[in-house]
């Protein structure tokens, strides 16, 4: 499995140091089974969220699925075509509301 991490993701992980360990564990699980998360809708269609401690979330995409569904066009996952199918892309991690509303880790 190939993985990418957005700048936003790395930044958030530093900021929320207390959940870093859990996040790393979760990242492992997601890489082993990218369909473990919950598919998001509307603006965030094509992305998945996986819950962490409390109401923290990891926001990611799985290129194999995102292409199959044609979500890559909606996703603004503009460099998607450069990725192999088996790629998990981590966009953001943070408290529930922020991770959803911001979506700033998503390339535009
Ligand atoms: Zn993609």
mmCIF file of N, CA, C and O in Angstrom, residues 16-105:
data_model
loop_
_atom_site.group_PDB
_atom_site.id
_atom_site.type_symbol
_atom_site.label_atom_id
_atom_site.label_comp_id
_atom_site.label_asym_id
_atom_site.label_seq_id
_atom_site.Cartn_x
_atom_site.Cartn_y
_atom_site.Cartn_z
ATOM 1 N N UNK A 16 -1.859 18.294 17.639
ATOM 2 C CA UNK A 16 -2.607 17.466 18.586
ATOM 3 C C UNK A 16 -1.739 16.294 19.031
ATOM 4 O O UNK A 16 -2.060 15.125 18.789
ATOM 5 N N UNK A 17 -0.634 16.633 19.690
ATOM 6 C CA UNK A 17 0.364 15.628 20.060
ATOM 7 C C UNK A 17 -0.222 14.538 20.948
ATOM 8 O O UNK A 17 0.219 13.387 20.897
ATOM 9 N N UNK A 18 -1.243 14.888 21.715
ATOM 10 C CA UNK A 18 -1.797 13.927 22.674
ATOM 11 C C UNK A 18 -2.478 12.739 21.987
ATOM 12 O O UNK A 18 -2.604 11.669 22.569
ATOM 13 N N UNK A 19 -2.913 12.928 20.766
ATOM 14 C CA UNK A 19 -3.593 11.825 20.083
ATOM 15 C C UNK A 19 -2.698 11.171 19.025
ATOM 16 O O UNK A 19 -3.132 10.308 18.281
ATOM 17 N N UNK A 20 -1.451 11.592 19.015
ATOM 18 C CA UNK A 20 -0.558 11.132 17.961
ATOM 19 C C UNK A 20 -0.405 9.601 17.956
ATOM 20 O O UNK A 20 -0.468 8.970 16.910
ATOM 21 N N UNK A 21 -0.218 9.056 19.149
ATOM 22 C CA UNK A 21 -0.009 7.611 19.241
ATOM 23 C C UNK A 21 -1.214 6.846 18.695
ATOM 24 O O UNK A 21 -1.070 5.896 17.932
ATOM 25 N N UNK A 22 -2.374 7.279 19.108
ATOM 26 C CA UNK A 22 -3.603 6.654 18.610
ATOM 27 C C UNK A 22 -3.736 6.827 17.108
ATOM 28 O O UNK A 22 -4.193 5.931 16.405
ATOM 29 N N UNK A 23 -3.361 7.989 16.658
ATOM 30 C CA UNK A 23 -3.453 8.270 15.225
ATOM 31 C C UNK A 23 -2.560 7.323 14.436
ATOM 32 O O UNK A 23 -2.967 6.776 13.411
ATOM 33 N N UNK A 24 -1.366 7.115 14.949
ATOM 34 C CA UNK A 24 -0.420 6.230 14.254
ATOM 35 C C UNK A 24 -0.983 4.811 14.189
ATOM 36 O O UNK A 24 -0.924 4.153 13.144
ATOM 37 N N UNK A 25 -1.569 4.358 15.281
ATOM 38 C CA UNK A 25 -2.212 3.038 15.292
ATOM 39 C C UNK A 25 -3.331 2.957 14.276
ATOM 40 O O UNK A 25 -3.482 1.970 13.564
ATOM 41 N N UNK A 26 -4.121 4.020 14.242
ATOM 42 C CA UNK A 26 -5.263 4.056 13.334
ATOM 43 C C UNK A 26 -4.802 4.068 11.884
ATOM 44 O O UNK A 26 -5.398 3.412 11.033
ATOM 45 N N UNK A 27 -3.754 4.819 11.631
ATOM 46 C CA UNK A 27 -3.199 4.885 10.276
ATOM 47 C C UNK A 27 -2.817 3.473 9.814
ATOM 48 O O UNK A 27 -3.119 3.077 8.694
ATOM 49 N N UNK A 28 -2.194 2.720 10.705
ATOM 50 C CA UNK A 28 -1.844 1.324 10.402
ATOM 51 C C UNK A 28 -3.071 0.520 10.002
ATOM 52 O O UNK A 28 -3.045 -0.226 9.025
ATOM 53 N N UNK A 29 -4.121 0.683 10.773
ATOM 54 C CA UNK A 29 -5.357 -0.069 10.511
ATOM 55 C C UNK A 29 -5.962 0.336 9.173
ATOM 56 O O UNK A 29 -6.448 -0.512 8.428
ATOM 57 N N UNK A 30 -5.932 1.617 8.910
ATOM 58 C CA UNK A 30 -6.515 2.113 7.659
ATOM 59 C C UNK A 30 -5.732 1.566 6.461
ATOM 60 O O UNK A 30 -6.313 1.158 5.458
ATOM 61 N N UNK A 31 -4.428 1.527 6.607
ATOM 62 C CA UNK A 31 -3.598 1.023 5.514
ATOM 63 C C UNK A 31 -3.868 -0.465 5.284
ATOM 64 O O UNK A 31 -3.895 -0.938 4.151
ATOM 65 N N UNK A 32 -4.107 -1.173 6.356
ATOM 66 C CA UNK A 32 -4.420 -2.604 6.222
ATOM 67 C C UNK A 32 -5.807 -2.815 5.626
ATOM 68 O O UNK A 32 -6.029 -3.758 4.886
ATOM 69 N N UNK A 33 -6.723 -1.952 5.975
ATOM 70 C CA UNK A 33 -8.086 -2.053 5.468
ATOM 71 C C UNK A 33 -8.685 -0.663 5.241
ATOM 72 O O UNK A 33 -9.337 -0.115 6.109
ATOM 73 N N UNK A 34 -8.456 -0.121 4.050
ATOM 74 C CA UNK A 34 -8.878 1.260 3.775
ATOM 75 C C UNK A 34 -10.393 1.451 3.846
ATOM 76 O O UNK A 34 -10.867 2.579 3.936
ATOM 77 N N UNK A 35 -11.143 0.358 3.816
ATOM 78 C CA UNK A 35 -12.595 0.503 3.837
ATOM 79 C C UNK A 35 -13.147 0.524 5.257
ATOM 80 O O UNK A 35 -14.357 0.493 5.466
ATOM 81 N N UNK A 36 -12.260 0.604 6.212
ATOM 82 C CA UNK A 36 -12.677 0.618 7.612
ATOM 83 C C UNK A 36 -13.415 1.904 7.979
ATOM 84 O O UNK A 36 -14.251 1.914 8.875
ATOM 85 N N UNK A 37 -13.125 2.980 7.279
ATOM 86 C CA UNK A 37 -13.735 4.275 7.599
ATOM 87 C C UNK A 37 -15.140 4.413 7.038
ATOM 88 O O UNK A 37 -15.660 3.521 6.382
ATOM 89 N N UNK A 38 -15.709 5.567 7.312
ATOM 90 C CA UNK A 38 -17.062 5.835 6.852
ATOM 91 C C UNK A 38 -17.005 6.803 5.670
ATOM 92 O O UNK A 38 -16.372 7.857 5.768
ATOM 93 N N UNK A 39 -17.666 6.468 4.550
ATOM 94 C CA UNK A 39 -17.636 7.379 3.405
ATOM 95 C C UNK A 39 -18.367 8.681 3.722
ATOM 96 O O UNK A 39 -19.436 8.641 4.329
ATOM 97 N N UNK A 40 -17.801 9.780 3.305
ATOM 98 C CA UNK A 40 -18.412 11.085 3.555
ATOM 99 C C UNK A 40 -19.264 11.508 2.361
ATOM 100 O O UNK A 40 -19.173 10.916 1.286
ATOM 101 N N UNK A 41 -20.051 12.545 2.570
ATOM 102 C CA UNK A 41 -21.000 12.969 1.530
ATOM 103 C C UNK A 41 -20.799 14.425 1.141
ATOM 104 O O UNK A 41 -20.004 15.130 1.722
ATOM 105 N N UNK A 42 -21.603 14.829 0.179
ATOM 106 C CA UNK A 42 -21.651 16.218 -0.274
ATOM 107 C C UNK A 42 -20.265 16.730 -0.664
ATOM 108 O O UNK A 42 -19.580 16.107 -1.454
ATOM 109 N N UNK A 43 -19.863 17.836 -0.039
ATOM 110 C CA UNK A 43 -18.587 18.457 -0.382
ATOM 111 C C UNK A 43 -17.407 17.514 -0.207
ATOM 112 O O UNK A 43 -16.388 17.658 -0.865
ATOM 113 N N UNK A 44 -17.551 16.621 0.717
ATOM 114 C CA UNK A 44 -16.429 15.748 1.053
ATOM 115 C C UNK A 44 -16.594 14.359 0.448
ATOM 116 O O UNK A 44 -15.937 13.411 0.848
ATOM 117 N N UNK A 45 -17.459 14.270 -0.543
ATOM 118 C CA UNK A 45 -17.678 13.000 -1.201
ATOM 119 C C UNK A 45 -16.361 12.432 -1.719
ATOM 120 O O UNK A 45 -15.543 13.163 -2.270
ATOM 121 N N UNK A 46 -16.195 11.147 -1.547
ATOM 122 C CA UNK A 46 -14.958 10.513 -1.991
ATOM 123 C C UNK A 46 -13.956 10.372 -0.870
ATOM 124 O O UNK A 46 -13.012 9.608 -0.979
ATOM 125 N N UNK A 47 -14.177 11.117 0.204
ATOM 126 C CA UNK A 47 -13.296 11.004 1.362
ATOM 127 C C UNK A 47 -13.915 10.067 2.395
ATOM 128 O O UNK A 47 -15.119 9.862 2.416
ATOM 129 N N UNK A 48 -13.064 9.547 3.233
ATOM 130 C CA UNK A 48 -13.515 8.702 4.325
ATOM 131 C C UNK A 48 -13.096 9.325 5.645
ATOM 132 O O UNK A 48 -12.092 10.042 5.703
ATOM 133 N N UNK A 49 -13.857 9.032 6.682
ATOM 134 C CA UNK A 49 -13.437 9.447 8.010
ATOM 135 C C UNK A 49 -13.325 8.222 8.902
ATOM 136 O O UNK A 49 -14.125 7.293 8.804
ATOM 137 N N UNK A 50 -12.297 8.214 9.739
ATOM 138 C CA UNK A 50 -12.126 7.145 10.715
ATOM 139 C C UNK A 50 -12.010 7.793 12.087
ATOM 140 O O UNK A 50 -11.236 8.734 12.266
ATOM 141 N N UNK A 51 -12.807 7.334 13.045
ATOM 142 C CA UNK A 51 -12.810 7.954 14.361
ATOM 143 C C UNK A 51 -11.566 7.618 15.168
ATOM 144 O O UNK A 51 -11.035 6.515 15.086
ATOM 145 N N UNK A 52 -11.132 8.605 15.920
ATOM 146 C CA UNK A 52 -10.026 8.411 16.857
ATOM 147 C C UNK A 52 -10.566 8.629 18.264
ATOM 148 O O UNK A 52 -11.749 8.620 18.479
ATOM 149 N N UNK A 53 -9.688 8.907 19.172
ATOM 150 C CA UNK A 53 -10.095 9.197 20.536
ATOM 151 C C UNK A 53 -11.109 10.328 20.573
ATOM 152 O O UNK A 53 -11.081 11.228 19.744
ATOM 153 N N UNK A 54 -11.996 10.275 21.557
ATOM 154 C CA UNK A 54 -13.019 11.299 21.745
ATOM 155 C C UNK A 54 -13.699 11.574 20.418
ATOM 156 O O UNK A 54 -14.178 10.663 19.782
ATOM 157 N N UNK A 55 -13.703 12.831 19.985
ATOM 158 C CA UNK A 55 -14.359 13.044 18.694
ATOM 159 C C UNK A 55 -13.371 13.467 17.620
ATOM 160 O O UNK A 55 -13.688 14.230 16.736
ATOM 161 N N UNK A 56 -12.175 12.943 17.746
ATOM 162 C CA UNK A 56 -11.183 13.191 16.697
ATOM 163 C C UNK A 56 -11.414 12.267 15.511
ATOM 164 O O UNK A 56 -11.857 11.132 15.664
ATOM 165 N N UNK A 57 -11.084 12.797 14.350
ATOM 166 C CA UNK A 57 -11.257 12.036 13.116
ATOM 167 C C UNK A 57 -10.005 12.092 12.251
ATOM 168 O O UNK A 57 -9.278 13.074 12.266
ATOM 169 N N UNK A 58 -9.818 11.038 11.500
ATOM 170 C CA UNK A 58 -8.823 11.069 10.430
ATOM 171 C C UNK A 58 -9.597 11.120 9.112
ATOM 172 O O UNK A 58 -10.534 10.356 8.917
ATOM 173 N N UNK A 59 -9.224 12.043 8.257
ATOM 174 C CA UNK A 59 -9.874 12.180 6.957
ATOM 175 C C UNK A 59 -8.900 11.677 5.890
ATOM 176 O O UNK A 59 -7.769 12.156 5.806
ATOM 177 N N UNK A 60 -9.363 10.731 5.092
ATOM 178 C CA UNK A 60 -8.467 10.153 4.091
ATOM 179 C C UNK A 60 -9.253 9.728 2.850
ATOM 180 O O UNK A 60 -10.483 9.711 2.864
ATOM 181 N N UNK A 61 -8.528 9.371 1.827
ATOM 182 C CA UNK A 61 -9.165 8.794 0.646
ATOM 183 C C UNK A 61 -8.409 7.537 0.228
ATOM 184 O O UNK A 61 -7.253 7.348 0.599
ATOM 185 N N UNK A 62 -9.086 6.724 -0.525
ATOM 186 C CA UNK A 62 -8.508 5.478 -1.035
ATOM 187 C C UNK A 62 -8.688 5.519 -2.544
ATOM 188 O O UNK A 62 -9.809 5.457 -3.041
ATOM 189 N N UNK A 63 -7.592 5.672 -3.249
ATOM 190 C CA UNK A 63 -7.679 6.002 -4.674
ATOM 191 C C UNK A 63 -8.373 4.931 -5.519
ATOM 192 O O UNK A 63 -9.019 5.250 -6.508
ATOM 193 N N UNK A 64 -8.250 3.690 -5.134
ATOM 194 C CA UNK A 64 -8.905 2.631 -5.888
ATOM 195 C C UNK A 64 -10.411 2.870 -5.954
ATOM 196 O O UNK A 64 -11.029 2.774 -7.015
ATOM 197 N N UNK A 65 -10.976 3.192 -4.821
ATOM 198 C CA UNK A 65 -12.419 3.425 -4.734
ATOM 199 C C UNK A 65 -12.768 4.784 -5.327
ATOM 200 O O UNK A 65 -13.751 4.926 -6.042
ATOM 201 N N UNK A 66 -11.952 5.760 -5.029
ATOM 202 C CA UNK A 66 -12.273 7.113 -5.474
ATOM 203 C C UNK A 66 -12.325 7.165 -6.995
ATOM 204 O O UNK A 66 -13.140 7.860 -7.582
ATOM 205 N N UNK A 67 -11.526 6.350 -7.665
ATOM 206 C CA UNK A 67 -11.561 6.308 -9.119
ATOM 207 C C UNK A 67 -12.732 5.516 -9.661
ATOM 208 O O UNK A 67 -13.347 5.881 -10.653
ATOM 209 N N UNK A 68 -13.007 4.431 -8.999
ATOM 210 C CA UNK A 68 -14.093 3.564 -9.404
ATOM 211 C C UNK A 68 -15.404 4.344 -9.412
ATOM 212 O O UNK A 68 -16.236 4.192 -10.297
ATOM 213 N N UNK A 69 -15.571 5.182 -8.412
ATOM 214 C CA UNK A 69 -16.806 5.940 -8.273
ATOM 215 C C UNK A 69 -16.781 7.237 -9.068
ATOM 216 O O UNK A 69 -17.766 7.945 -9.122
ATOM 217 N N UNK A 70 -15.621 7.583 -9.600
ATOM 218 C CA UNK A 70 -15.510 8.863 -10.277
ATOM 219 C C UNK A 70 -15.433 10.019 -9.305
ATOM 220 O O UNK A 70 -15.607 11.178 -9.666
ATOM 221 N N UNK A 71 -15.168 9.678 -8.055
ATOM 222 C CA UNK A 71 -15.106 10.725 -7.042
ATOM 223 C C UNK A 71 -13.888 11.625 -7.213
ATOM 224 O O UNK A 71 -13.862 12.740 -6.708
ATOM 225 N N UNK A 72 -12.913 11.132 -7.918
ATOM 226 C CA UNK A 72 -11.687 11.925 -8.064
ATOM 227 C C UNK A 72 -11.973 13.275 -8.717
ATOM 228 O O UNK A 72 -11.291 14.255 -8.471
ATOM 229 N N UNK A 73 -13.018 13.315 -9.539
ATOM 230 C CA UNK A 73 -13.355 14.579 -10.194
ATOM 231 C C UNK A 73 -13.964 15.570 -9.208
ATOM 232 O O UNK A 73 -13.785 16.767 -9.295
ATOM 233 N N UNK A 74 -14.709 15.018 -8.271
ATOM 234 C CA UNK A 74 -15.378 15.844 -7.278
ATOM 235 C C UNK A 74 -14.419 16.233 -6.165
ATOM 236 O O UNK A 74 -14.456 17.323 -5.634
ATOM 237 N N UNK A 75 -13.565 15.313 -5.893
ATOM 238 C CA UNK A 75 -12.662 15.402 -4.758
ATOM 239 C C UNK A 75 -11.618 16.494 -4.831
ATOM 240 O O UNK A 75 -10.954 16.779 -3.870
ATOM 241 N N UNK A 76 -11.386 17.028 -5.972
ATOM 242 C CA UNK A 76 -10.255 17.934 -6.167
ATOM 243 C C UNK A 76 -8.947 17.218 -5.892
ATOM 244 O O UNK A 76 -7.952 17.812 -5.533
ATOM 245 N N UNK A 77 -9.022 15.898 -6.029
ATOM 246 C CA UNK A 77 -7.833 15.055 -5.866
ATOM 247 C C UNK A 77 -7.104 15.118 -7.208
ATOM 248 O O UNK A 77 -7.014 14.147 -7.933
ATOM 249 N N UNK A 78 -6.628 16.322 -7.532
ATOM 250 C CA UNK A 78 -6.210 16.606 -8.903
ATOM 251 C C UNK A 78 -5.020 15.755 -9.369
ATOM 252 O O UNK A 78 -4.910 15.442 -10.540
ATOM 253 N N UNK A 79 -4.174 15.393 -8.439
ATOM 254 C CA UNK A 79 -3.014 14.584 -8.830
ATOM 255 C C UNK A 79 -3.288 13.090 -8.665
ATOM 256 O O UNK A 79 -2.392 12.275 -8.665
ATOM 257 N N UNK A 80 -4.570 12.771 -8.559
ATOM 258 C CA UNK A 80 -4.989 11.390 -8.339
ATOM 259 C C UNK A 80 -4.439 10.448 -9.411
ATOM 260 O O UNK A 80 -4.022 9.337 -9.113
ATOM 261 N N UNK A 81 -4.434 10.903 -10.633
ATOM 262 C CA UNK A 81 -4.016 10.028 -11.727
ATOM 263 C C UNK A 81 -2.547 9.626 -11.636
ATOM 264 O O UNK A 81 -2.122 8.671 -12.257
ATOM 265 N N UNK A 82 -1.789 10.378 -10.859
ATOM 266 C CA UNK A 82 -0.386 10.022 -10.672
ATOM 267 C C UNK A 82 -0.187 8.941 -9.615
ATOM 268 O O UNK A 82 0.911 8.442 -9.423
ATOM 269 N N UNK A 83 -1.270 8.614 -8.926
ATOM 270 C CA UNK A 83 -1.179 7.651 -7.834
ATOM 271 C C UNK A 83 -1.546 6.259 -8.334
ATOM 272 O O UNK A 83 -2.385 6.116 -9.208
ATOM 273 N N UNK A 84 -0.919 5.243 -7.744
ATOM 274 C CA UNK A 84 -1.363 3.890 -8.047
ATOM 275 C C UNK A 84 -2.690 3.657 -7.334
ATOM 276 O O UNK A 84 -3.035 4.372 -6.395
ATOM 277 N N UNK A 85 -3.432 2.654 -7.786
ATOM 278 C CA UNK A 85 -4.734 2.363 -7.182
ATOM 279 C C UNK A 85 -4.643 2.146 -5.687
ATOM 280 O O UNK A 85 -5.478 2.608 -4.928
ATOM 281 N N UNK A 86 -3.628 1.397 -5.307
ATOM 282 C CA UNK A 86 -3.478 1.059 -3.898
ATOM 283 C C UNK A 86 -2.787 2.197 -3.152
ATOM 284 O O UNK A 86 -1.676 2.046 -2.638
ATOM 285 N N UNK A 87 -3.427 3.338 -3.146
ATOM 286 C CA UNK A 87 -2.895 4.488 -2.429
ATOM 287 C C UNK A 87 -3.909 4.978 -1.417
ATOM 288 O O UNK A 87 -5.077 5.162 -1.746
ATOM 289 N N UNK A 88 -3.451 5.178 -0.202
ATOM 290 C CA UNK A 88 -4.274 5.826 0.808
ATOM 291 C C UNK A 88 -3.680 7.205 1.036
ATOM 292 O O UNK A 88 -2.478 7.350 1.238
ATOM 293 N N UNK A 89 -4.535 8.220 0.936
ATOM 294 C CA UNK A 89 -4.076 9.597 1.091
ATOM 295 C C UNK A 89 -4.695 10.199 2.340
ATOM 296 O O UNK A 89 -5.915 10.279 2.456
ATOM 297 N N UNK A 90 -3.826 10.627 3.228
ATOM 298 C CA UNK A 90 -4.307 11.210 4.472
ATOM 299 C C UNK A 90 -4.345 12.718 4.327
ATOM 300 O O UNK A 90 -3.338 13.348 4.032
ATOM 301 N N UNK A 91 -5.536 13.287 4.542
ATOM 302 C CA UNK A 91 -5.724 14.716 4.305
ATOM 303 C C UNK A 91 -5.723 15.534 5.582
ATOM 304 O O UNK A 91 -5.198 16.627 5.616
ATOM 305 N N UNK A 92 -6.362 15.009 6.599
ATOM 306 C CA UNK A 92 -6.426 15.803 7.820
ATOM 307 C C UNK A 92 -6.738 14.920 9.014
ATOM 308 O O UNK A 92 -7.278 13.831 8.871
ATOM 309 N N UNK A 93 -6.385 15.430 10.173
ATOM 310 C CA UNK A 93 -6.751 14.797 11.427
ATOM 311 C C UNK A 93 -7.083 15.917 12.404
ATOM 312 O O UNK A 93 -6.416 16.950 12.414
ATOM 313 N N UNK A 94 -8.144 15.731 13.169
ATOM 314 C CA UNK A 94 -8.506 16.778 14.120
ATOM 315 C C UNK A 94 -9.838 16.513 14.765
ATOM 316 O O UNK A 94 -10.469 15.488 14.497
ATOM 317 N N UNK A 95 -10.278 17.459 15.598
ATOM 318 C CA UNK A 95 -11.587 17.329 16.234
ATOM 319 C C UNK A 95 -12.672 17.314 15.182
ATOM 320 O O UNK A 95 -12.544 17.974 14.146
ATOM 321 N N UNK A 96 -13.687 16.575 15.444
ATOM 322 C CA UNK A 96 -14.793 16.309 14.527
ATOM 323 C C UNK A 96 -15.201 17.520 13.677
ATOM 324 O O UNK A 96 -15.105 17.485 12.459
ATOM 325 N N UNK A 97 -15.639 18.579 14.336
ATOM 326 C CA UNK A 97 -16.191 19.721 13.610
ATOM 327 C C UNK A 97 -15.179 20.373 12.684
ATOM 328 O O UNK A 97 -15.480 20.689 11.546
ATOM 329 N N UNK A 98 -14.006 20.554 13.220
ATOM 330 C CA UNK A 98 -12.954 21.219 12.461
ATOM 331 C C UNK A 98 -12.584 20.431 11.216
ATOM 332 O O UNK A 98 -12.493 20.971 10.130
ATOM 333 N N UNK A 99 -12.361 19.140 11.406
ATOM 334 C CA UNK A 99 -11.933 18.302 10.292
ATOM 335 C C UNK A 99 -12.959 18.326 9.174
ATOM 336 O O UNK A 99 -12.624 18.324 8.000
ATOM 337 N N UNK A 100 -14.235 18.380 9.540
ATOM 338 C CA UNK A 100 -15.287 18.394 8.530
ATOM 339 C C UNK A 100 -15.391 19.736 7.823
ATOM 340 O O UNK A 100 -15.409 19.819 6.626
ATOM 341 N N UNK A 101 -15.487 20.791 8.631
ATOM 342 C CA UNK A 101 -15.792 22.090 8.044
ATOM 343 C C UNK A 101 -14.623 22.641 7.264
ATOM 344 O O UNK A 101 -14.772 23.241 6.223
ATOM 345 N N UNK A 102 -13.463 22.392 7.766
ATOM 346 C CA UNK A 102 -12.283 22.990 7.178
ATOM 347 C C UNK A 102 -11.940 22.309 5.859
ATOM 348 O O UNK A 102 -11.899 22.949 4.823
ATOM 349 N N UNK A 103 -11.694 20.998 5.958
ATOM 350 C CA UNK A 103 -11.327 20.272 4.760
ATOM 351 C C UNK A 103 -10.138 20.881 4.047
ATOM 352 O O UNK A 103 -9.937 20.711 2.861
ATOM 353 N N UNK A 104 -9.329 21.598 4.793
ATOM 354 C CA UNK A 104 -8.283 22.383 4.155
ATOM 355 C C UNK A 104 -7.091 21.541 3.706
ATOM 356 O O UNK A 104 -6.244 22.003 2.970
ATOM 357 N N UNK A 105 -7.048 20.313 4.166
ATOM 358 C CA UNK A 105 -5.956 19.451 3.725
ATOM 359 C C UNK A 105 -6.160 18.951 2.311
ATOM 360 O O UNK A 105 -5.279 18.332 1.735
#
